[in-house]
Coordinates of C-alpha atoms in Angstrom, one line a residue:
M282 CA 0.0 0.0 0.1
H283 CA 1.6 3.3 -1.1
I284 CA 1.5 6.1 1.4
S285 CA 1.9 9.6 0.0
V286 CA 4.8 11.9 1.0
H287 CA 2.5 14.5 2.7
K288 CA 0.9 11.7 4.7
K289 CA 4.4 10.3 5.8
I290 CA 5.4 13.9 7.0
R291 CA 2.1 14.3 8.7
I292 CA 2.6 10.9 10.5
G293 CA 6.2 11.9 11.4
F294 CA 5.1 15.2 12.9
F295 CA 2.3 13.3 14.8
I296 CA 4.7 10.9 16.2
A297 CA 7.2 13.8 17.2
F298 CA 4.3 15.7 18.8
T299 CA 3.2 12.7 20.7
I300 CA 6.7 12.0 22.0
I301 CA 7.2 15.6 22.9
V302 CA 3.8 15.6 24.9
G303 CA 4.8 12.3 26.5
A304 CA 8.2 13.6 27.4
S305 CA 6.8 16.7 28.8
V306 CA 4.3 14.9 31.0
L307 CA 6.9 12.5 32.2
S308 CA 9.2 15.2 32.9
Y309 CA 6.7 17.1 34.8
L310 CA 6.0 14.0 36.9
I311 CA 9.7 13.1 37.5
G312 CA 10.4 16.9 38.3
K313 CA 7.4 16.9 40.6
N314 CA 8.6 13.8 42.4
L315 CA 12.1 15.2 42.7
M316 CA 10.8 18.4 44.2
H317 CA 8.8 16.3 46.6
N318 CA 11.6 14.3 47.6
A319 CA 13.7 17.4 48.1
N320 CA 11.0 19.1 50.2
R321 CA 10.7 15.8 52.2
L322 CA 14.4 15.8 52.8
N323 CA 14.3 19.3 54.0
H324 CA 11.3 18.5 56.2
T325 CA 13.1 15.6 57.8
I326 CA 16.2 17.6 58.4
E327 CA 14.1 20.5 59.9
V328 CA 12.2 18.1 62.2
A329 CA 15.3 16.3 63.4
K330 CA 17.0 19.7 64.1
R331 CA 14.1 21.1 66.1
L332 CA 13.8 17.8 68.1
E333 CA 17.4 17.9 68.7
R334 CA 17.1 21.6 70.0
I335 CA 14.3 20.6 72.3
T336 CA 16.2 17.6 73.7
K337 CA 19.4 19.7 74.1
Q338 CA 17.6 22.6 75.8
L339 CA 15.9 20.0 78.2
K340 CA 19.2 18.4 79.1
D341 CA 20.8 21.8 79.6
A342 CA 18.0 22.9 81.9
E343 CA 18.4 19.6 83.8
A344 CA 22.2 20.0 84.0
A345 CA 21.6 23.5 85.3
I346 CA 19.3 22.1 88.1
R347 CA 21.9 19.4 89.0
G348 CA 24.7 22.1 89.1
Y349 CA 22.6 24.4 91.4
N350 CA 21.8 21.5 93.7
L351 CA 25.5 20.7 94.0
T352 CA 27.1 24.0 94.2
K353 CA 24.3 26.2 95.5
K354 CA 25.3 28.7 93.0
E355 CA 22.5 30.8 91.5
T356 CA 24.4 31.3 88.3
F357 CA 23.2 28.0 87.2
L358 CA 19.7 29.3 87.4
R359 CA 20.3 31.9 84.7
P360 CA 18.4 32.0 82.6
S361 CA 15.6 30.9 84.7
M362 CA 13.6 27.6 84.3
E363 CA 10.6 29.5 83.2
E364 CA 12.6 31.2 80.5
R365 CA 14.1 27.9 79.3
S366 CA 10.6 26.4 79.3
L367 CA 9.3 29.3 77.1
K368 CA 12.1 28.8 74.7
I369 CA 11.5 25.0 74.5
E370 CA 7.9 25.8 74.1
K371 CA 8.6 28.0 71.1
E372 CA 10.6 25.2 69.4
Y373 CA 7.7 22.8 70.0
R374 CA 5.2 25.3 68.4
N375 CA 7.5 25.8 65.4
L376 CA 7.7 22.0 65.1
R377 CA 4.0 21.7 65.2
L378 CA 3.7 24.1 62.3
I379 CA 5.8 22.1 60.0
M380 CA 4.5 18.6 61.0
D381 CA 1.8 17.3 58.6
D382 CA 1.8 13.5 59.2
P383 CA -1.1 12.3 61.3
E384 CA 1.0 9.8 63.3
Q385 CA 3.7 12.4 64.0
Q386 CA 1.0 14.8 65.1
R387 CA -0.2 12.2 67.7
N388 CA 3.3 11.9 68.8
L389 CA 3.6 15.6 69.2
D390 CA 0.5 15.6 71.4
T391 CA 2.1 13.0 73.6
L392 CA 5.4 14.9 73.5
K393 CA 3.6 18.0 74.7
Q394 CA 2.2 16.2 77.6
L395 CA 5.7 15.0 78.6
L396 CA 7.0 18.5 78.1
D397 CA 4.4 19.9 80.4
V398 CA 5.4 17.5 83.2
K399 CA 9.1 18.3 82.6
Y400 CA 8.4 22.1 82.8
K401 CA 6.8 21.6 86.2
Q402 CA 9.7 19.5 87.4
L403 CA 12.2 22.1 86.1
T404 CA 10.3 24.9 87.9
A405 CA 10.2 22.9 91.1
G406 CA 13.8 22.0 91.0
E407 CA 14.9 25.7 91.0
Q408 CA 13.1 26.4 94.3
K409 CA 15.4 26.9 97.3
D410 CA 13.4 24.7 99.7
F411 CA 14.0 21.4 97.9
V412 CA 15.9 19.1 100.4
K413 CA 12.9 17.0 101.6
G414 CA 11.9 16.0 98.2
R415 CA 15.1 16.2 96.2
R416 CA 15.8 12.5 95.5
I417 CA 12.2 12.0 94.4
S418 CA 12.5 15.1 92.2
V419 CA 15.7 13.7 90.6
G420 CA 14.2 10.3 90.0
E421 CA 11.1 11.6 88.4
G422 CA 13.3 14.0 86.2
E423 CA 15.2 11.0 85.0
V424 CA 12.1 9.0 84.2
S425 CA 10.5 11.9 82.4
M426 CA 13.6 12.7 80.5
D427 CA 13.8 9.1 79.4
L428 CA 10.2 9.2 78.2
I429 CA 10.9 12.4 76.3
D430 CA 14.1 10.8 74.7
R431 CA 12.3 7.7 73.6
K432 CA 9.5 9.7 72.1
V433 CA 11.8 12.0 70.3
N434 CA 13.9 9.0 69.1
R435 CA 10.5 7.3 68.0
M436 CA 9.7 10.5 66.0
T437 CA 13.2 10.7 64.4
E438 CA 12.8 7.1 63.4
I439 CA 9.6 7.8 61.6
E440 CA 11.0 10.6 59.8
E441 CA 14.1 8.7 58.7
A442 CA 11.9 5.8 57.5
Q443 CA 9.8 8.2 55.4
L444 CA 12.9 9.8 54.1
Y445 CA 14.3 6.3 53.3
E446 CA 11.2 5.5 51.4
N447 CA 11.3 8.8 49.5
S448 CA 15.0 8.4 48.8
R449 CA 14.3 5.1 47.1
L450 CA 11.7 6.8 44.9
F451 CA 14.0 9.6 44.3
E452 CA 16.6 7.1 43.2
F453 CA 14.2 5.2 41.0
F454 CA 13.0 8.4 39.2
S455 CA 16.6 9.6 39.0
N456 CA 17.6 6.3 37.3
L457 CA 14.5 6.5 35.0
W458 CA 15.4 10.0 33.9
I459 CA 18.5 9.1 32.1
P460 CA 17.2 6.3 29.8
V461 CA 14.0 8.4 29.2
V462 CA 16.1 11.4 28.0
F463 CA 18.2 9.0 25.9
I464 CA 15.2 7.4 24.2
I465 CA 13.5 10.7 23.7
S466 CA 16.7 12.0 22.2
L467 CA 17.2 9.0 20.0
F468 CA 13.5 9.3 18.8
A469 CA 14.2 12.9 18.0
I470 CA 17.3 11.9 16.1
L471 CA 15.4 9.2 14.1
I472 CA 12.5 11.5 13.2
G473 CA 15.0 14.2 12.2
V474 CA 16.9 11.7 9.9
Y475 CA 13.5 10.4 8.6
S476 CA 12.2 14.0 7.8
Y477 CA 15.5 14.7 6.1
I478 CA 15.4 11.6 4.0
V479 CA 11.6 12.2 3.2
L480 CA 12.1 15.9 2.3
N481 CA 15.2 15.1 0.4
N482 CA 13.3 12.5 -1.6
E483 CA 10.5 14.9 -2.1
F484 CA 12.9 17.5 -3.4
R485 CA 14.5 15.1 -5.7
L486 CA 11.0 14.1 -6.9
Q487 CA 10.2 17.6 -7.5
L488 CA 13.1 18.1 -9.6
H489 CA 12.3 14.9 -11.5
I490 CA 8.7 16.1 -12.0
E491 CA 10.0 19.5 -13.2
A492 CA 12.3 17.8 -15.7
R493 CA 9.5 15.6 -16.9
M494 CA 7.1 18.5 -17.1
K495 CA 9.6 20.4 -19.2
L496 CA 9.9 17.4 -21.4
Y497 CA 6.1 17.0 -21.6
Q498 CA 5.8 20.7 -22.4
R499 CA 8.3 20.3 -25.3
E500 CA 6.5 17.2 -26.4
L501 CA 3.2 19.1 -26.1
Q502 CA 4.7 22.0 -28.1
D503 CA 5.8 19.5 -30.8
N504 CA 2.3 17.8 -30.8
I505 CA 0.6 21.1 -31.3
A506 CA 2.9 22.0 -34.1
L507 CA 2.1 18.5 -35.6
L508 CA -1.5 19.0 -35.0
N509 CA -1.4 22.4 -36.7
K510 CA 0.4 20.8 -39.5
S511 CA -2.3 18.0 -39.7
N512 CA -5.1 20.7 -39.6
Q513 CA -3.4 22.5 -42.5
E514 CA -3.1 19.2 -44.3
L515 CA -6.8 18.4 -43.6
E516 CA -7.8 21.8 -44.9
Q517 CA -5.8 21.1 -48.0
F518 CA -7.5 17.7 -48.3
A519 CA -10.9 19.4 -47.7
Y520 CA -10.0 21.7 -50.6
V521 CA -8.8 18.9 -52.8
A522 CA -11.8 16.8 -51.9
S523 CA -14.2 19.8 -52.7
H524 CA -12.5 20.8 -56.0
D525 CA -9.8 18.4 -57.4
L526 CA -11.5 15.1 -56.5
Q527 CA -14.9 16.2 -57.7
E528 CA -13.6 17.4 -61.0
P529 CA -12.6 13.9 -62.2
L530 CA -16.0 12.6 -60.9
R531 CA -17.8 15.4 -63.0
K532 CA -15.8 14.3 -66.1
I533 CA -16.6 10.6 -65.5
S534 CA -20.2 11.4 -65.1
T535 CA -20.2 13.6 -68.1
F536 CA -18.4 11.2 -70.4
S537 CA -20.6 8.3 -69.4
D538 CA -23.7 10.3 -70.1
R539 CA -22.4 11.1 -73.5
L540 CA -21.5 7.5 -74.0
Q541 CA -25.0 6.4 -73.2
S542 CA -26.7 9.0 -75.2
K543 CA -24.4 8.7 -78.3
Y544 CA -23.6 5.0 -78.4
G545 CA -26.2 3.6 -76.1
N546 CA -28.2 1.9 -78.8
E547 CA -25.0 0.3 -80.3
L548 CA -23.7 -1.2 -77.0
E549 CA -24.5 -4.6 -75.8
P550 CA -26.7 -5.0 -72.7
E551 CA -23.8 -6.2 -70.6
A552 CA -21.9 -3.0 -71.5
T553 CA -24.9 -0.9 -70.7
E554 CA -25.1 -2.6 -67.3
L555 CA -21.3 -1.9 -66.6
I556 CA -21.9 1.9 -67.5
N557 CA -24.8 2.1 -65.1
R558 CA -22.8 0.6 -62.3
M559 CA -20.0 3.1 -63.1
V560 CA -22.5 6.0 -62.9
A561 CA -23.9 4.8 -59.6
A562 CA -20.4 4.4 -58.2
V563 CA -19.4 7.9 -59.2
S564 CA -22.7 9.1 -57.6
R565 CA -21.8 7.3 -54.2
M566 CA -18.3 8.7 -54.5
R567 CA -19.6 12.2 -54.7
V568 CA -21.9 11.6 -51.7
L569 CA -19.1 10.2 -49.7
I570 CA -16.8 13.2 -50.4
N571 CA -19.6 15.6 -49.5
D572 CA -20.3 13.8 -46.4
L573 CA -16.5 13.8 -45.4
L574 CA -16.4 17.5 -46.0
I575 CA -19.5 17.9 -43.8
F576 CA -17.9 15.6 -41.1
S577 CA -14.6 17.6 -41.1
R578 CA -16.4 21.0 -40.6
A579 CA -19.0 19.5 -38.0
G580 CA -16.8 20.0 -34.9
R581 CA -15.5 23.4 -35.9
I582 CA -17.8 25.6 -33.9
M583 CA -16.5 28.9 -32.7
P584 CA -17.6 30.4 -29.3
E585 CA -18.7 33.6 -31.0
T586 CA -21.3 31.6 -33.1
M587 CA -23.0 30.3 -30.0
M588 CA -26.3 32.0 -29.4
P589 CA -29.8 31.0 -27.9
V590 CA -31.6 28.7 -30.3
N591 CA -35.4 28.3 -30.3
M592 CA -35.5 24.5 -30.4
N593 CA -39.3 24.5 -31.3
R594 CA -38.8 26.6 -34.4
L595 CA -35.7 24.6 -35.3
L596 CA -37.7 21.3 -35.2
Q597 CA -40.5 22.9 -37.3
D598 CA -37.8 23.8 -39.9
V599 CA -36.4 20.4 -39.9
S600 CA -39.8 18.8 -40.3
G601 CA -40.5 21.2 -43.2
D602 CA -37.3 20.1 -44.9
L603 CA -38.1 16.4 -44.5
E604 CA -41.8 16.6 -45.3
V605 CA -41.5 14.7 -48.7
A606 CA -39.5 11.9 -47.2
L607 CA -42.1 11.7 -44.2
L608 CA -45.0 11.5 -46.7
E609 CA -43.3 8.6 -48.5
K610 CA -43.1 6.6 -45.1
K611 CA -46.6 7.9 -44.0
G612 CA -44.7 9.2 -41.0
S613 CA -45.4 11.9 -38.5
I614 CA -43.4 13.9 -35.9
I615 CA -44.9 14.8 -32.6
F616 CA -42.7 16.9 -30.2
D617 CA -43.2 18.7 -26.9
K618 CA -42.4 22.3 -26.2
L619 CA -38.8 22.4 -25.8
P620 CA -36.6 25.1 -24.0
E621 CA -34.3 27.5 -25.4
V622 CA -30.7 26.2 -25.8
E623 CA -27.6 28.1 -26.3
G624 CA -25.6 26.6 -29.3
N625 CA -24.9 27.0 -33.0
D626 CA -28.1 27.2 -34.9
T627 CA -26.7 25.6 -38.1
A628 CA -25.0 22.6 -36.3
L629 CA -28.1 21.9 -34.2
H630 CA -30.3 21.9 -37.3
Q631 CA -28.0 19.4 -38.9
L632 CA -28.0 17.3 -35.7
F633 CA -31.7 16.9 -35.6
Q634 CA -32.1 16.5 -39.3
N635 CA -29.6 13.7 -39.3
L636 CA -31.4 11.9 -36.4
I637 CA -34.9 12.3 -37.9
S638 CA -33.5 11.3 -41.4
N639 CA -32.0 8.3 -39.8
S640 CA -35.5 7.4 -38.3
I641 CA -37.1 7.9 -41.7
K642 CA -34.4 5.7 -43.4
F643 CA -34.9 2.8 -41.0
A644 CA -38.7 3.0 -40.8
H645 CA -40.4 -0.3 -40.5
P646 CA -42.0 -1.5 -43.8
D647 CA -45.1 -2.9 -42.1
R648 CA -46.3 0.1 -40.1
A649 CA -46.6 3.9 -40.4
L650 CA -43.6 5.7 -38.9
N651 CA -44.1 7.7 -35.6
I652 CA -41.4 9.9 -34.2
N653 CA -41.9 11.3 -30.7
I654 CA -39.6 14.1 -29.5
K655 CA -39.7 14.9 -25.7
G656 CA -37.8 17.5 -23.7
E657 CA -37.0 17.7 -20.1
L658 CA -35.0 20.0 -17.8
L659 CA -32.5 18.3 -15.5
T660 CA -29.7 19.5 -13.2
G661 CA -26.3 18.0 -13.8
R662 CA -26.7 15.7 -10.8
E663 CA -30.0 14.3 -12.1
T664 CA -28.5 13.4 -15.4
G665 CA -26.4 10.8 -14.0
I666 CA -23.6 11.2 -16.5
V667 CA -22.4 14.9 -15.9
K668 CA -19.3 15.4 -14.0
E669 CA -19.5 16.4 -10.4
N670 CA -18.2 20.0 -11.0
K671 CA -21.2 20.7 -13.2
W672 CA -24.0 19.1 -11.0
G673 CA -25.4 22.6 -10.3
E674 CA -25.9 23.5 -13.9
M675 CA -29.1 23.1 -15.9
F676 CA -29.3 20.6 -18.8
C677 CA -32.0 19.9 -21.4
M678 CA -32.5 16.2 -22.2
I679 CA -34.1 15.6 -25.6
T680 CA -35.4 12.1 -26.5
I681 CA -36.1 11.1 -30.1
E682 CA -38.1 7.9 -30.2
D683 CA -39.2 6.0 -33.3
N684 CA -41.0 2.8 -34.2
G685 CA -38.7 1.7 -36.8
I686 CA -36.8 -1.5 -37.3
G687 CA -34.4 -0.7 -34.4
F688 CA -31.1 -2.4 -33.8
D689 CA -29.3 -4.6 -31.4
Q690 CA -28.1 -2.9 -28.2
I691 CA -24.6 -4.3 -28.6
Y692 CA -24.1 -1.9 -31.5
A693 CA -25.1 1.2 -29.6
E694 CA -21.6 2.6 -29.3
R695 CA -20.4 1.5 -32.8
I696 CA -23.2 3.3 -34.7
F697 CA -21.5 6.6 -33.7
L698 CA -18.2 5.8 -35.4
I699 CA -17.4 7.0 -38.8
F700 CA -18.0 4.6 -41.8
Q701 CA -19.7 2.0 -39.4
R702 CA -22.8 0.5 -41.0
L703 CA -25.2 -2.2 -39.5
H704 CA -26.8 -2.9 -43.0
G705 CA -25.4 -3.3 -46.5
V706 CA -25.4 -0.5 -49.1
S707 CA -28.0 -2.5 -51.2
E708 CA -30.4 -2.5 -48.3
Y709 CA -30.1 1.1 -47.1
K710 CA -28.4 4.0 -48.8
G711 CA -25.8 6.1 -47.0
T712 CA -22.1 6.3 -46.1
G713 CA -22.2 5.6 -42.3
I714 CA -21.1 9.2 -41.5
G715 CA -24.4 10.8 -40.4
L716 CA -24.4 9.5 -36.7
A717 CA -20.7 10.3 -36.4
I718 CA -21.5 13.7 -37.4
C719 CA -24.3 14.0 -34.8
K720 CA -21.8 12.9 -32.0
K721 CA -19.2 15.3 -33.2
I722 CA -21.8 18.2 -33.0
V723 CA -23.1 17.1 -29.6
D724 CA -19.4 16.9 -28.4
A725 CA -18.8 20.5 -29.7
H726 CA -21.7 21.7 -27.5
N727 CA -20.3 20.0 -24.4
G728 CA -23.2 17.6 -24.4
Y729 CA -23.8 13.8 -24.4
I730 CA -25.7 11.4 -26.8
R731 CA -26.7 7.8 -26.4
A732 CA -28.7 5.3 -28.4
F733 CA -30.9 2.6 -27.3
G734 CA -32.1 0.0 -29.7
Y735 CA -34.9 -2.5 -29.6
P736 CA -34.9 -5.0 -32.6
D737 CA -38.1 -4.8 -34.7
K738 CA -39.6 -2.3 -32.2
G739 CA -37.6 0.9 -32.7
A740 CA -34.7 3.1 -31.6
T741 CA -34.2 5.9 -29.1
F742 CA -31.7 8.6 -29.1
V743 CA -31.0 10.7 -25.9
I744 CA -29.3 14.0 -26.2
I745 CA -28.3 16.0 -23.2
L746 CA -27.2 19.6 -23.8
P747 CA -26.4 22.3 -21.4
L748 CA -28.7 25.3 -21.4
K749 CA -25.7 27.7 -21.3
Q750 CA -22.4 27.2 -22.7
S751 CA -19.4 27.6 -20.5
R752 CA -17.1 30.3 -22.0
E753 CA -14.1 28.8 -20.3
E754 CA -14.3 25.7 -22.5

């Protein structure tokens, strides 16, 4: 199956566009994941740092209490436990703001409870009257600090586990990014090479087409020159046929007439028969030459000779010209009111005269001849044979139907060829050019003609002519 170059280029661009869109989406997802992992890493570091600060400040406060208990120096109580507690509380609130995991938030709630207990212990530890409950206070402080350490360690482990999981995803997407970039680049290179090859082939094809077009133009010019030469030779032939060829025929006819009138009584019957055959052959030759001249001129219709033709008046004129022949066959012509058609009056007159003469010639010997002519207006689409670009134009379909001897439908195309006869010269007179002239006239009017034969029943000729002639043609 051949795919056009334009279709290949469209497919290539579609693939490239799909790859670019896919790469963009994938890059967005990978970038988003990388940013998420980077944010998660910063979050874990920030949480660990704040937890470490809280733990360090608690341990510093506890160490200050122990130093005070041992030395009784109040310098260990500066800053005070209340100030230290407020500082730790501030770190806790900041930690609370950045914590979004539900489990960690529950751990923060527990840590808050432990810190509140620790605050009370630290505040009680800086009181001067502490001897009675000192040991208990120290034991409770160690237990409380141990619980805080375990909670902080638990929270740190959770953050590290989340960080580890995100790090694995980070590593996966990082490793995926390199082959994706490589594959996309490879596809881009392949598409670029493919586009270059296709466009290069298209360029070469265009050069080849241009070279062939120049060659065809030269051949066309040569053919036009040859056609002009053939037309000149045809005109010369027409001149010879109308003058030089008919002159010998006139002499043969004249000498044969003299021979018959002067020596007819002295000739034997066989000689007289030969002379009669010669005269008949000369007559047929003269008719053939005249028909050839008519055929050669039939298609030469100039655009300026085209004008509206009253078809009703034209058919009346044709009927008048053929009145004698119709009377011989006891025939009649009935025709509908036909529309006005643009064309050459002389050529259309010859067209209908030839068709009606054809019906008269092939009338059935056992019945009176009836010729019915009907007209109908159709659009180009309704005709069924007009090209699509003319479907909107109006056409006149004229049907000429007779009840003559008809013909076999297998000869429907053959009868329009020049010198094609379905009957011998002895049966029906004629040269076999009449219907060929009809087709040539119809073609010159950008129309169509068809024939339908029904043996021993009659024949029907259908002519389709445009109401208006296209000047472009």
